[in-house]
DNA sequence: TGTATTTAAGACAAAAGAGTCTTAAATATT
DNA sequence: AATATTTAAGACTCTTTTGTCTTAAATACA
């Protein structure tokens, strides 16, 4: 998998949040049920994103989490890097230490091009855009077929 | 990592073999030392490739493994699929079951394009080309800086 | 103040990936 | 025939990832 499972869960939750009213706290329990992700596991992941500054949380009744910036200002790549780190964008495809044009492996040239296109895709996509698309076209965000953006 | 560690080891060994005389058996011990990969682990991986039909092995003194086809006929993607499977080329980037245009996730459009470019890169590169490039330009194939293609 | 709700934190368990080690089978050489 | 070399096979261990569970802390509300 290009992206770890933890990261995927974080991304799906982020998209869910991005589709909500700005500033509204959404409970993790709610999200975990709608997205079909284990509540405790999702909690742990969102804690990371909160610690990273991408989300804000609020305890107590009607508490929950929300994005700390407008969804239009959050690029997909920020979530990925926050959870998986930036290895994907820097590492040698043959896992040799220090990928770069000074000590290239035989695949360096073609891989660095491909990697740039992955990076571009992650950098050019905002949560807002994806959430709007998802909402308008009713695209799925969970395993079960009956996901609803409301 | 895009490609698993086992797969990376298999790829590095394949490139090493591709740089050798066609038909020559190379001992796994030799390769493991030159490439800096655990002998037993590499053995296990090459057994998979042998079982898959991409390599042939020969036991006993002067035994070893060799590619079962000319290196020019083996595309990078064959090794990847033999070890990691074809998930990379089919899976939804959000890990939702059944990626396809009939049940797309919000990222499907951009991801399927990116995935095609990864696929194209893996399909258009032969072991022979990479091994020749590596040999000519003396590119590295191991962690230590002093790798030598001979 | 007491209780219910919600995130925070961290211990714990299960599964998968990575790596090690031992023994068996095949082959070449003497 | 005996021995050395090499891959085959599989048990085993270690690490990382994934997932579960329990308890603590914060907050709202009656
Ligand atoms: S050195 Fe291998 S991809 Fe850059
Ligand atoms: S359905 Fe998600 S990438 Fe195709």
Short mmCIF file of C-alpha atoms (C1' of nucleotides) and ligand atoms in Angstrom, two decimals:
data_model
loop_
_atom_site.label_atom_id
_atom_site.label_comp_id
_atom_site.label_asym_id
_atom_site.label_seq_id
_atom_site.Cartn_x
_atom_site.Cartn_y
_atom_site.Cartn_z
CA UNK A 1 0.00 0.00 0.00
CA UNK A 2 1.20 3.45 -0.92
CA UNK A 3 -0.33 4.86 2.24
CA UNK A 4 -0.50 3.11 5.62
CA UNK A 5 -3.81 2.00 7.03
CA UNK A 6 -3.59 4.47 9.90
CA UNK A 7 -3.04 7.23 7.40
CA UNK A 8 -5.93 6.12 5.24
CA UNK A 9 -8.21 6.24 8.27
CA UNK A 10 -6.95 9.71 9.09
CA UNK A 11 -7.60 10.81 5.54
CA UNK A 12 -11.10 9.44 5.46
CA UNK A 13 -11.92 11.16 8.73
CA UNK A 14 -10.39 14.38 7.44
CA UNK A 15 -12.57 14.28 4.34
CA UNK A 16 -15.57 13.63 6.50
CA UNK A 17 -14.76 16.65 8.64
CA UNK A 18 -14.11 18.75 5.57
CA UNK A 19 -17.66 18.14 4.44
CA UNK A 20 -19.07 19.57 7.66
CA UNK A 21 -19.79 23.15 8.66
CA UNK A 22 -16.56 24.97 9.41
CA UNK A 23 -15.89 25.09 13.14
CA UNK A 24 -18.35 22.40 14.11
CA UNK A 25 -17.03 19.71 16.46
CA UNK A 26 -17.84 16.19 15.30
CA UNK A 27 -17.64 13.32 17.74
CA UNK A 28 -15.15 10.58 16.97
CA UNK A 29 -17.72 7.95 17.89
CA UNK A 30 -20.00 9.31 15.19
CA UNK A 31 -17.28 9.28 12.58
CA UNK A 32 -16.05 5.83 13.52
CA UNK A 33 -19.55 4.45 13.00
CA UNK A 34 -20.24 6.26 9.74
CA UNK A 35 -16.83 5.40 8.31
CA UNK A 36 -16.68 1.85 9.65
CA UNK A 37 -13.45 2.36 11.57
CA UNK A 38 -12.72 1.07 15.06
CA UNK A 39 -13.52 3.89 17.50
CA UNK A 40 -10.44 3.47 19.68
CA UNK A 41 -8.11 3.14 16.76
CA UNK A 42 -9.53 6.19 15.04
CA UNK A 43 -9.24 8.12 18.30
CA UNK A 44 -5.55 7.34 18.47
CA UNK A 45 -4.98 8.47 14.91
CA UNK A 46 -6.90 11.71 15.33
CA UNK A 47 -4.90 12.39 18.47
CA UNK A 48 -1.82 12.37 16.28
CA UNK A 49 -3.36 14.84 13.89
CA UNK A 50 -4.41 17.01 16.81
CA UNK A 51 -0.90 16.90 18.27
CA UNK A 52 0.38 17.81 14.82
CA UNK A 53 -1.83 20.90 14.77
CA UNK A 54 -4.03 19.84 11.87
CA UNK A 55 -7.06 19.29 14.08
CA UNK A 56 -8.52 20.68 17.28
CA UNK A 57 -10.40 18.68 19.86
CA UNK A 58 -12.86 19.48 22.58
CA UNK A 59 -13.81 17.21 25.48
CA UNK A 60 -17.15 16.66 27.10
CA UNK A 61 -20.73 16.50 25.86
CA UNK A 62 -21.07 17.82 22.30
CA UNK A 63 -17.31 17.67 22.09
CA UNK A 64 -15.36 16.16 19.24
CA UNK A 65 -12.77 17.17 16.68
CA UNK A 66 -12.63 19.67 13.85
CA UNK A 67 -10.12 20.85 11.28
CA UNK A 68 -7.92 23.65 12.58
CA UNK A 69 -7.91 25.42 9.20
CA UNK A 70 -10.52 25.88 6.47
CA UNK A 71 -10.67 22.68 4.42
CA UNK A 72 -9.63 24.65 1.36
CA UNK A 73 -6.30 25.39 2.99
CA UNK A 74 -5.46 21.80 3.83
CA UNK A 75 -3.79 19.79 1.14
CA UNK A 76 -3.99 16.05 1.06
CA UNK A 77 -0.26 15.77 1.49
CA UNK A 78 -0.32 17.43 4.90
CA UNK A 79 -2.33 14.60 6.39
CA UNK A 80 -0.15 11.99 4.73
CA UNK A 81 3.07 13.54 5.97
CA UNK A 82 1.67 14.03 9.48
CA UNK A 83 0.98 10.32 9.86
CA UNK A 84 3.30 8.48 7.48
CA UNK A 85 6.12 10.97 7.34
CA UNK A 86 7.71 12.15 4.12
CA UNK A 87 9.54 8.95 3.24
CA UNK A 88 7.26 8.40 0.27
CA UNK A 89 8.46 11.68 -1.19
CA UNK A 90 12.16 11.18 -0.57
CA UNK A 91 13.04 7.52 -0.38
CA UNK A 92 14.88 5.47 -2.95
CA UNK A 93 12.56 2.96 -4.57
CA UNK A 94 15.20 0.28 -3.92
CA UNK A 95 15.36 1.41 -0.30
CA UNK A 96 18.99 2.49 -0.55
CA UNK A 97 19.99 5.19 1.92
CA UNK A 98 20.23 8.75 0.63
CA UNK A 99 18.32 8.89 -2.63
CA UNK A 100 19.69 11.65 -4.82
CA UNK A 101 21.33 12.44 -8.12
CA UNK A 102 24.78 12.28 -6.52
CA UNK A 103 24.43 8.61 -5.60
CA UNK A 104 21.66 7.30 -7.84
CA UNK A 105 20.53 3.70 -8.16
CA UNK A 106 19.64 2.35 -11.60
CA UNK A 107 16.00 3.31 -11.10
CA UNK A 108 16.61 6.79 -9.77
CA UNK A 109 15.84 8.67 -12.93
CA UNK A 110 12.52 7.04 -13.70
CA UNK A 111 11.47 6.77 -10.08
CA UNK A 112 12.11 10.39 -9.22
CA UNK A 113 9.86 11.39 -12.11
CA UNK A 114 7.12 9.07 -10.97
CA UNK A 115 7.54 10.25 -7.42
CA UNK A 116 7.10 13.83 -8.51
CA UNK A 117 3.79 12.97 -10.10
CA UNK A 118 2.64 11.33 -6.89
CA UNK A 119 3.77 14.38 -4.96
CA UNK A 120 2.03 16.73 -7.35
CA UNK A 121 -1.20 14.83 -7.00
CA UNK A 122 -1.02 14.98 -3.20
CA UNK A 123 -0.06 18.63 -3.19
CA UNK A 124 -2.63 19.84 -5.65
CA UNK A 125 -5.63 18.32 -3.98
CA UNK A 126 -7.35 20.08 -1.11
CA UNK A 127 -9.66 18.43 1.37
CA UNK A 128 -12.36 20.90 0.42
CA UNK A 129 -12.27 19.97 -3.24
CA UNK A 130 -12.45 16.26 -2.50
CA UNK A 131 -15.22 16.65 0.05
CA UNK A 132 -17.28 18.77 -2.36
CA UNK A 133 -16.77 16.29 -5.16
CA UNK A 134 -17.66 13.47 -2.83
CA UNK A 135 -20.80 15.20 -1.69
CA UNK A 136 -21.96 16.33 -5.12
CA UNK A 137 -21.34 13.05 -6.84
CA UNK A 138 -22.19 10.97 -3.78
CA UNK A 139 -18.89 9.10 -3.81
CA UNK A 140 -18.20 6.56 -1.12
CA UNK A 141 -15.95 7.02 1.88
CA UNK A 142 -16.56 3.72 3.67
CA UNK A 143 -16.47 0.03 2.89
CA UNK A 144 -20.17 -0.51 3.13
CA UNK A 145 -22.03 0.73 0.11
CA UNK A 146 -24.48 2.91 1.98
CA UNK A 147 -22.24 5.76 3.03
CA UNK A 148 -24.07 9.05 3.28
CA UNK A 149 -22.54 12.53 3.43
CA UNK A 150 -25.85 14.01 4.74
CA UNK B 1 7.28 2.12 1.00
CA UNK B 2 5.85 1.57 -2.42
CA UNK B 3 7.54 -1.81 -2.66
CA UNK B 4 8.06 -4.25 0.20
CA UNK B 5 11.53 -4.96 1.50
CA UNK B 6 11.40 -8.56 0.30
CA UNK B 7 10.51 -7.33 -3.13
CA UNK B 8 13.29 -4.76 -3.13
CA UNK B 9 15.78 -7.51 -2.30
CA UNK B 10 14.39 -9.62 -5.10
CA UNK B 11 14.71 -6.71 -7.50
CA UNK B 12 18.27 -5.95 -6.54
CA UNK B 13 19.24 -9.59 -6.98
CA UNK B 14 17.44 -9.70 -10.32
CA UNK B 15 19.38 -6.69 -11.54
CA UNK B 16 22.57 -8.29 -10.38
CA UNK B 17 21.77 -11.46 -12.31
CA UNK B 18 20.77 -9.43 -15.34
CA UNK B 19 24.26 -7.98 -15.47
CA UNK B 20 25.82 -11.44 -15.71
CA UNK B 21 26.42 -13.69 -18.68
CA UNK B 22 23.19 -15.23 -19.83
CA UNK B 23 22.78 -18.76 -18.51
CA UNK B 24 25.45 -18.53 -15.84
CA UNK B 25 24.43 -19.73 -12.39
CA UNK B 26 25.35 -17.29 -9.63
CA UNK B 27 25.48 -18.47 -6.05
CA UNK B 28 23.09 -16.86 -3.59
CA UNK B 29 25.87 -16.58 -1.02
CA UNK B 30 27.85 -14.49 -3.48
CA UNK B 31 24.96 -12.19 -4.21
CA UNK B 32 24.00 -11.81 -0.58
CA UNK B 33 27.51 -10.64 0.23
CA UNK B 34 27.85 -8.29 -2.71
CA UNK B 35 24.41 -6.80 -2.18
CA UNK B 36 24.57 -6.70 1.61
CA UNK B 37 21.45 -8.82 2.10
CA UNK B 38 21.06 -11.62 4.66
CA UNK B 39 21.88 -14.89 2.90
CA UNK B 40 19.00 -16.89 4.34
CA UNK B 41 16.49 -14.18 3.74
CA UNK B 42 17.59 -13.67 0.16
CA UNK B 43 17.44 -17.43 -0.38
CA UNK B 44 13.82 -17.46 0.69
CA UNK B 45 12.93 -14.63 -1.64
CA UNK B 46 14.72 -16.14 -4.63
CA UNK B 47 12.92 -19.41 -3.93
CA UNK B 48 9.69 -17.53 -4.49
CA UNK B 49 10.93 -16.17 -7.79
CA UNK B 50 12.05 -19.66 -8.79
CA UNK B 51 8.68 -21.12 -7.87
CA UNK B 52 7.10 -18.33 -9.89
CA UNK B 53 9.14 -19.36 -12.93
CA UNK B 54 11.15 -16.17 -13.21
CA UNK B 55 14.36 -17.87 -12.13
CA UNK B 56 15.98 -21.27 -12.33
CA UNK B 57 18.16 -22.81 -9.66
CA UNK B 58 20.78 -25.51 -9.59
CA UNK B 59 22.03 -27.29 -6.48
CA UNK B 60 25.50 -28.41 -5.62
CA UNK B 61 28.99 -27.06 -6.20
CA UNK B 62 29.00 -24.23 -8.77
CA UNK B 63 25.24 -24.15 -8.43
CA UNK B 64 23.17 -21.04 -7.95
CA UNK B 65 20.35 -19.19 -9.63
CA UNK B 66 19.86 -17.51 -12.98
CA UNK B 67 17.12 -15.72 -14.83
CA UNK B 68 14.90 -18.08 -16.78
CA UNK B 69 14.52 -15.62 -19.66
CA UNK B 70 16.89 -13.14 -21.32
CA UNK B 71 17.03 -10.03 -19.13
CA UNK B 72 15.66 -7.97 -22.00
CA UNK B 73 12.44 -9.95 -21.83
CA UNK B 74 11.86 -9.41 -18.11
CA UNK B 75 10.09 -6.24 -17.16
CA UNK B 76 10.50 -4.74 -13.74
CA UNK B 77 6.83 -5.21 -13.03
CA UNK B 78 7.06 -8.99 -13.30
CA UNK B 79 9.34 -9.21 -10.28
CA UNK B 80 7.17 -6.79 -8.31
CA UNK B 81 3.97 -8.68 -9.02
CA UNK B 82 5.61 -12.05 -8.28
CA UNK B 83 6.52 -10.96 -4.77
CA UNK B 84 4.14 -8.17 -3.76
CA UNK B 85 1.18 -9.14 -5.89
CA UNK B 86 -0.70 -6.70 -8.07
CA UNK B 87 -2.42 -4.75 -5.31
CA UNK B 88 -0.36 -1.69 -6.09
CA UNK B 89 -1.83 -1.66 -9.58
CA UNK B 90 -5.44 -2.24 -8.59
CA UNK B 91 -6.10 -1.07 -5.08
CA UNK B 92 -8.04 1.99 -4.02
CA UNK B 93 -5.71 4.55 -2.48
CA UNK B 94 -8.17 4.81 0.43
CA UNK B 95 -8.10 1.04 0.76
CA UNK B 96 -11.77 0.67 -0.05
CA UNK B 97 -12.71 -2.69 -1.55
CA UNK B 98 -13.25 -2.84 -5.30
CA UNK B 99 -11.62 0.21 -6.80
CA UNK B 100 -13.32 1.12 -10.03
CA UNK B 101 -15.25 3.77 -11.88
CA UNK B 102 -18.54 2.16 -10.88
CA UNK B 103 -17.93 2.74 -7.17
CA UNK B 104 -15.28 5.45 -7.02
CA UNK B 105 -13.98 7.15 -3.90
CA UNK B 106 -13.28 10.91 -4.02
CA UNK B 107 -9.68 10.25 -4.99
CA UNK B 108 -10.36 7.68 -7.65
CA UNK B 109 -9.95 9.96 -10.65
CA UNK B 110 -6.63 11.46 -9.67
CA UNK B 111 -5.29 8.27 -8.16
CA UNK B 112 -6.06 6.08 -11.12
CA UNK B 113 -4.09 8.49 -13.31
CA UNK B 114 -1.14 8.46 -10.95
CA UNK B 115 -1.34 4.71 -10.65
CA UNK B 116 -1.18 4.40 -14.42
CA UNK B 117 2.03 6.37 -14.47
CA UNK B 118 3.52 4.06 -11.85
CA UNK B 119 2.38 1.07 -13.85
CA UNK B 120 3.81 2.49 -17.06
CA UNK B 121 7.15 3.03 -15.41
CA UNK B 122 7.26 -0.54 -14.11
CA UNK B 123 6.11 -1.99 -17.41
CA UNK B 124 8.41 -0.04 -19.65
CA UNK B 125 11.61 -0.85 -17.84
CA UNK B 126 13.45 -4.09 -18.53
CA UNK B 127 16.04 -5.64 -16.27
CA UNK B 128 18.51 -5.57 -19.12
CA UNK B 129 18.19 -1.83 -19.61
CA UNK B 130 18.63 -1.11 -15.92
CA UNK B 131 21.56 -3.47 -15.55
CA UNK B 132 23.31 -1.95 -18.56
CA UNK B 133 22.73 1.55 -17.29
CA UNK B 134 23.95 0.52 -13.88
CA UNK B 135 27.06 -1.06 -15.29
CA UNK B 136 27.89 1.75 -17.69
CA UNK B 137 27.32 4.56 -15.26
CA UNK B 138 28.51 2.55 -12.26
CA UNK B 139 25.33 3.14 -10.30
CA UNK B 140 24.98 1.56 -6.89
CA UNK B 141 22.94 -1.50 -6.03
CA UNK B 142 23.87 -1.88 -2.35
CA UNK B 143 23.90 0.24 0.77
CA UNK B 144 27.65 0.41 1.06
CA UNK B 145 29.19 2.82 -1.38
CA UNK B 146 31.68 0.39 -2.87
CA UNK B 147 29.36 -1.78 -4.92
CA UNK B 148 31.02 -3.18 -8.01
CA UNK B 149 29.35 -4.71 -11.06
CA UNK B 150 32.67 -6.26 -12.21
"C1'" DT C 1 -22.41 18.78 43.41
"C1'" DG C 2 -23.16 14.76 40.91
"C1'" DT C 3 -23.63 12.41 36.58
"C1'" DA C 4 -23.25 11.63 31.80
"C1'" DT C 5 -20.45 12.48 27.77
"C1'" DT C 6 -16.47 12.94 25.34
"C1'" DT C 7 -11.31 13.05 24.28
"C1'" DA C 8 -6.42 11.63 26.29
"C1'" DA C 9 -3.23 8.32 27.50
"C1'" DG C 10 -1.28 4.20 27.76
"C1'" DA C 11 -1.19 -0.86 28.57
"C1'" DC C 12 -2.06 -4.85 26.17
"C1'" DA C 13 -2.99 -8.33 22.24
"C1'" DA C 14 -3.12 -9.95 17.53
"C1'" DA C 15 -1.37 -10.08 12.89
"C1'" DA C 16 1.91 -9.23 9.41
"C1'" DG C 17 6.53 -8.36 7.86
"C1'" DA C 18 11.39 -9.12 8.35
"C1'" DG C 19 15.07 -11.87 9.62
"C1'" DT C 20 17.62 -16.17 11.70
"C1'" DC C 21 18.73 -20.87 12.11
"C1'" DT C 22 18.69 -25.87 11.45
"C1'" DT C 23 18.10 -29.85 8.73
"C1'" DA C 24 17.25 -32.13 4.27
"C1'" DA C 25 18.09 -32.95 -0.59
"C1'" DA C 26 20.76 -32.57 -4.77
"C1'" DT C 27 25.10 -32.33 -7.13
"C1'" DA C 28 30.20 -32.24 -8.16
"C1'" DT C 29 34.67 -33.79 -7.06
"C1'" DT C 30 37.96 -36.74 -5.16
"C1'" DA D 1 31.77 -44.19 -1.48
"C1'" DA D 2 32.78 -40.15 1.05
"C1'" DT D 3 32.92 -35.34 1.35
"C1'" DA D 4 32.13 -30.59 0.32
"C1'" DT D 5 29.03 -27.28 -1.73
"C1'" DT D 6 24.85 -25.38 -2.75
"C1'" DT D 7 19.65 -24.68 -2.88
"C1'" DA D 8 15.00 -26.26 -0.47
"C1'" DA D 9 12.04 -26.28 3.30
"C1'" DG D 10 10.33 -25.10 7.39
"C1'" DA D 11 10.52 -23.88 12.32
"C1'" DC D 12 11.48 -20.16 15.00
"C1'" DT D 13 12.26 -15.21 16.72
"C1'" DC D 14 12.10 -10.20 16.49
"C1'" DT D 15 9.96 -5.91 15.04
"C1'" DT D 16 6.36 -3.08 13.24
"C1'" DT D 17 1.70 -2.31 12.31
"C1'" DT D 18 -2.86 -2.78 13.54
"C1'" DG D 19 -6.34 -3.18 16.76
"C1'" DT D 20 -8.57 -3.58 21.68
"C1'" DC D 21 -9.41 -2.29 26.27
"C1'" DT D 22 -9.19 0.21 30.62
"C1'" DT D 23 -8.64 4.27 33.24
"C1'" DA D 24 -8.04 9.32 33.66
"C1'" DA D 25 -9.19 14.09 32.66
"C1'" DA D 26 -12.17 17.69 30.91
"C1'" DT D 27 -16.70 19.56 30.15
"C1'" DA D 28 -21.84 20.28 30.08
"C1'" DC D 29 -25.95 20.06 32.35
"C1'" DA D 30 -29.33 18.93 35.75
S1 LIG E 1 18.66 6.46 -5.42
FE1 LIG E 1 17.18 4.94 -5.88
S2 LIG E 1 15.49 6.12 -6.46
FE2 LIG E 1 16.92 7.65 -5.96
S1 LIG E 2 -12.07 3.71 -5.54
FE1 LIG E 2 -10.57 4.77 -4.42
S2 LIG E 2 -8.98 4.97 -5.84
FE2 LIG E 2 -10.47 3.86 -6.96
#
